[in-house]
Amino acid sequence: MTDTDPEYEKHGGFPVFESADPGPGFEPFVTGMRRLQDLAVSADPDSDTWVEAAERVAELVALLEPSVADEGAAPAGRMPSMPGAGNLLMPPFRVTKMAPDGVELTVPFSRFHVGGNYAVHGGVLPLLFDSVFGMVIHAGGRPISRTGFLHVDYRKVTPIDTKLTARGWIREVDGRKAFVNAELRDPDGALLAEANGLMIRLLPGQP
């Protein structure tokens, strides 16, 4: 792709995302932060404990704030060996297939993702599907693209603390447009949600 489009890596100012090597502390840090996210929305301690927790969080912020880096330089999202690629925005998925005919991942949601009645919040699933669409475009050898639209149909309640399977594939290509599909299933194969969308290839210089 770079042979025919020398600006490929610069479309929209996208940084070149390469695997990071932050050292042995990053993975346990992210694991701990994922658990902390769960506790932040599920714990109900006394007021003194909240005060102490806030003080400890402030210490952590002060420790890390001097090291803020540009996009593409921080390791979050650049650790393919870690769940969710080390990105706390994403549920801790693991890619099990990355091929031109589609991608597959296992994905567990946790208490942090609950919308109500211990079910995954409906707004979390478009986030997952949009990420799957990006993986599908990359695996299919398509140039950098942005989402034109994303439609989700919710078929069943999506549970937490369950290893689910997400799949995505390119359905049709029309020039700069790639029409994509994705689905999320439970361990018994039941369809929980499905999505379809449009990914549009960026032209040189487009954001």
XYZ file of C-alpha atoms in Angstrom:
207
model
C 0.000 0.000 0.000
C 2.826 2.392 0.757
C 4.193 1.791 -2.776
C 1.063 3.249 -4.362
C 0.324 5.773 -1.635
C 3.474 7.299 -0.099
C 1.303 9.305 2.308
C -0.371 6.149 3.653
C 1.063 6.379 7.150
C 0.255 10.106 7.371
C -3.444 10.006 6.535
C -5.251 12.218 8.986
C -2.037 12.654 10.947
C -2.322 9.089 12.231
C 0.850 8.130 14.102
C 2.657 4.962 13.122
C 1.507 2.458 15.722
C 4.246 -0.048 16.441
C 4.428 -2.567 19.261
C 5.687 -1.022 22.487
C 8.131 -2.361 25.054
C 7.353 -0.467 28.278
C 9.015 -2.987 30.579
C 7.638 -5.540 33.050
C 5.631 -3.097 35.162
C 3.087 -2.053 32.536
C 1.105 -5.288 32.327
C 0.461 -5.622 36.088
C -0.326 -1.890 36.151
C -3.033 -2.296 33.495
C -4.372 -5.443 35.176
C -4.621 -3.554 38.456
C -6.268 -0.579 36.771
C -8.900 -2.840 35.191
C -9.740 -4.207 38.626
C -9.776 -0.670 40.008
C -12.273 0.349 37.317
C -14.547 -2.504 38.407
C -14.234 -1.472 42.052
C -14.807 2.204 41.259
C -18.329 1.357 40.073
C -19.123 -1.441 42.528
C -17.521 -0.632 45.888
C -19.548 1.008 48.661
C -17.144 1.632 51.543
C -17.479 4.147 54.371
C -16.675 7.806 53.783
C -13.220 7.583 55.370
C -12.233 4.869 52.898
C -13.343 7.051 49.982
C -11.173 9.866 51.324
C -8.162 7.561 51.605
C -8.804 6.132 48.126
C -8.989 9.637 46.656
C -5.668 10.521 48.280
C -4.003 7.424 46.837
C -5.400 8.146 43.369
C -4.057 11.695 43.627
C -0.617 10.266 44.414
C -0.788 8.023 41.355
C -1.850 10.931 39.146
C 1.056 13.000 40.432
C 3.440 10.099 39.720
C 2.325 9.614 36.110
C 1.392 13.130 35.003
C 4.968 14.247 34.211
C 5.226 11.358 31.736
C 2.270 12.229 29.485
C 3.284 11.442 25.876
C 1.880 12.038 22.403
C -0.526 9.596 20.789
C 1.392 6.672 19.403
C 4.184 7.048 21.948
C 2.460 5.762 25.089
C 2.237 1.943 25.311
C -1.562 1.823 25.805
C -3.106 0.305 22.682
C 0.286 -0.827 21.384
C 0.619 -4.085 23.302
C -0.884 -6.803 21.074
C 0.185 -9.499 23.528
C -1.987 -8.000 26.275
C -5.775 -8.112 26.695
C -7.328 -5.173 24.875
C -3.854 -4.330 23.556
C -3.219 -2.672 26.931
C -5.903 -0.023 26.322
C -8.197 0.565 29.305
C -10.849 2.076 27.048
C -11.439 -1.365 25.538
C -12.714 -4.508 27.227
C -9.855 -7.003 27.630
C -10.324 -8.819 24.327
C -7.860 -11.279 22.857
C -7.519 -11.710 19.098
C -7.784 -15.350 18.019
C -7.895 -14.793 14.263
C -6.621 -11.983 12.063
C -6.970 -12.877 8.379
C -8.173 -11.290 5.120
C -11.470 -13.164 5.373
C -12.196 -11.834 8.857
C -11.174 -11.460 12.474
C -12.250 -13.184 15.662
C -11.727 -12.298 19.300
C -12.720 -13.487 22.709
C -14.028 -10.737 24.936
C -15.168 -10.767 28.569
C -17.037 -7.789 29.984
C -16.907 -6.982 33.695
C -18.687 -4.935 36.330
C -17.185 -1.749 34.874
C -19.252 -2.284 31.707
C -22.632 -2.806 33.407
C -25.500 -0.603 32.285
C -28.133 -2.101 34.563
C -29.327 -5.410 35.984
C -25.804 -6.848 35.541
C -26.042 -6.584 31.744
C -23.446 -4.905 29.547
C -24.344 -1.279 28.797
C -25.747 -0.959 25.281
C -23.324 1.852 24.489
C -20.313 -0.377 25.089
C -21.129 -2.721 22.206
C -20.766 -0.085 19.441
C -17.321 0.674 20.890
C -16.387 -2.988 20.569
C -17.849 -3.314 17.072
C -16.113 -0.165 15.831
C -12.792 -1.582 17.003
C -13.584 -4.883 15.294
C -14.310 -2.975 12.075
C -10.893 -1.319 12.285
C -9.238 -4.712 12.736
C -11.201 -6.088 9.784
C -9.969 -3.265 7.543
C -6.373 -3.814 8.634
C -6.571 -7.596 8.256
C -8.143 -7.209 4.818
C -5.220 -5.113 3.587
C -7.351 -1.994 3.153
C -5.802 1.461 3.619
C -6.510 3.557 6.709
C -10.259 4.193 6.904
C -12.768 5.965 9.100
C -16.235 4.862 10.113
C -18.988 6.247 7.880
C -21.784 4.666 9.875
C -22.296 1.892 12.395
C -25.644 0.198 13.057
C -26.178 -2.219 15.932
C -29.041 -4.646 16.486
C -29.349 -5.968 20.037
C -30.681 -9.541 20.008
C -30.224 -10.689 23.607
C -28.914 -9.284 26.869
C -25.101 -9.359 26.906
C -23.777 -10.848 30.167
C -20.697 -9.881 32.142
C -18.034 -12.282 33.454
C -18.519 -14.560 30.430
C -16.073 -15.301 27.627
C -17.913 -14.134 24.506
C -16.849 -14.367 20.865
C -16.833 -11.456 18.438
C -16.396 -11.890 14.685
C -16.059 -9.361 11.902
C -15.650 -9.467 8.130
C -15.824 -7.358 4.979
C -19.110 -7.960 3.201
C -18.580 -5.847 0.098
C -16.110 -3.356 -1.370
C -16.978 -0.440 -3.632
C -13.979 1.752 -4.371
C -13.109 3.664 -1.208
C -16.040 2.071 0.622
C -15.898 -1.186 2.558
C -19.169 -2.511 3.944
C -18.485 -4.556 7.058
C -20.365 -6.878 9.396
C -19.759 -8.104 12.937
C -21.484 -10.225 15.533
C -21.180 -11.106 19.202
C -22.124 -14.571 20.503
C -22.204 -16.295 23.875
C -20.429 -19.611 24.649
C -23.470 -21.560 23.424
C -23.409 -19.764 20.085
C -26.475 -17.609 20.763
C -26.413 -14.275 18.926
C -26.261 -11.379 21.401
C -25.784 -8.478 18.997
C -24.829 -7.845 15.402
C -23.600 -4.804 13.542
C -23.084 -3.511 10.044
C -21.170 -0.468 8.989
C -19.329 1.494 6.361
C -15.590 2.127 6.467
C -14.355 4.812 4.072
C -10.749 4.883 2.889
C -9.075 8.191 3.632
C -7.574 10.210 0.810
C -4.090 11.661 1.301
C -4.281 14.557 3.724
C -7.764 13.760 5.007
C -8.199 13.832 8.801
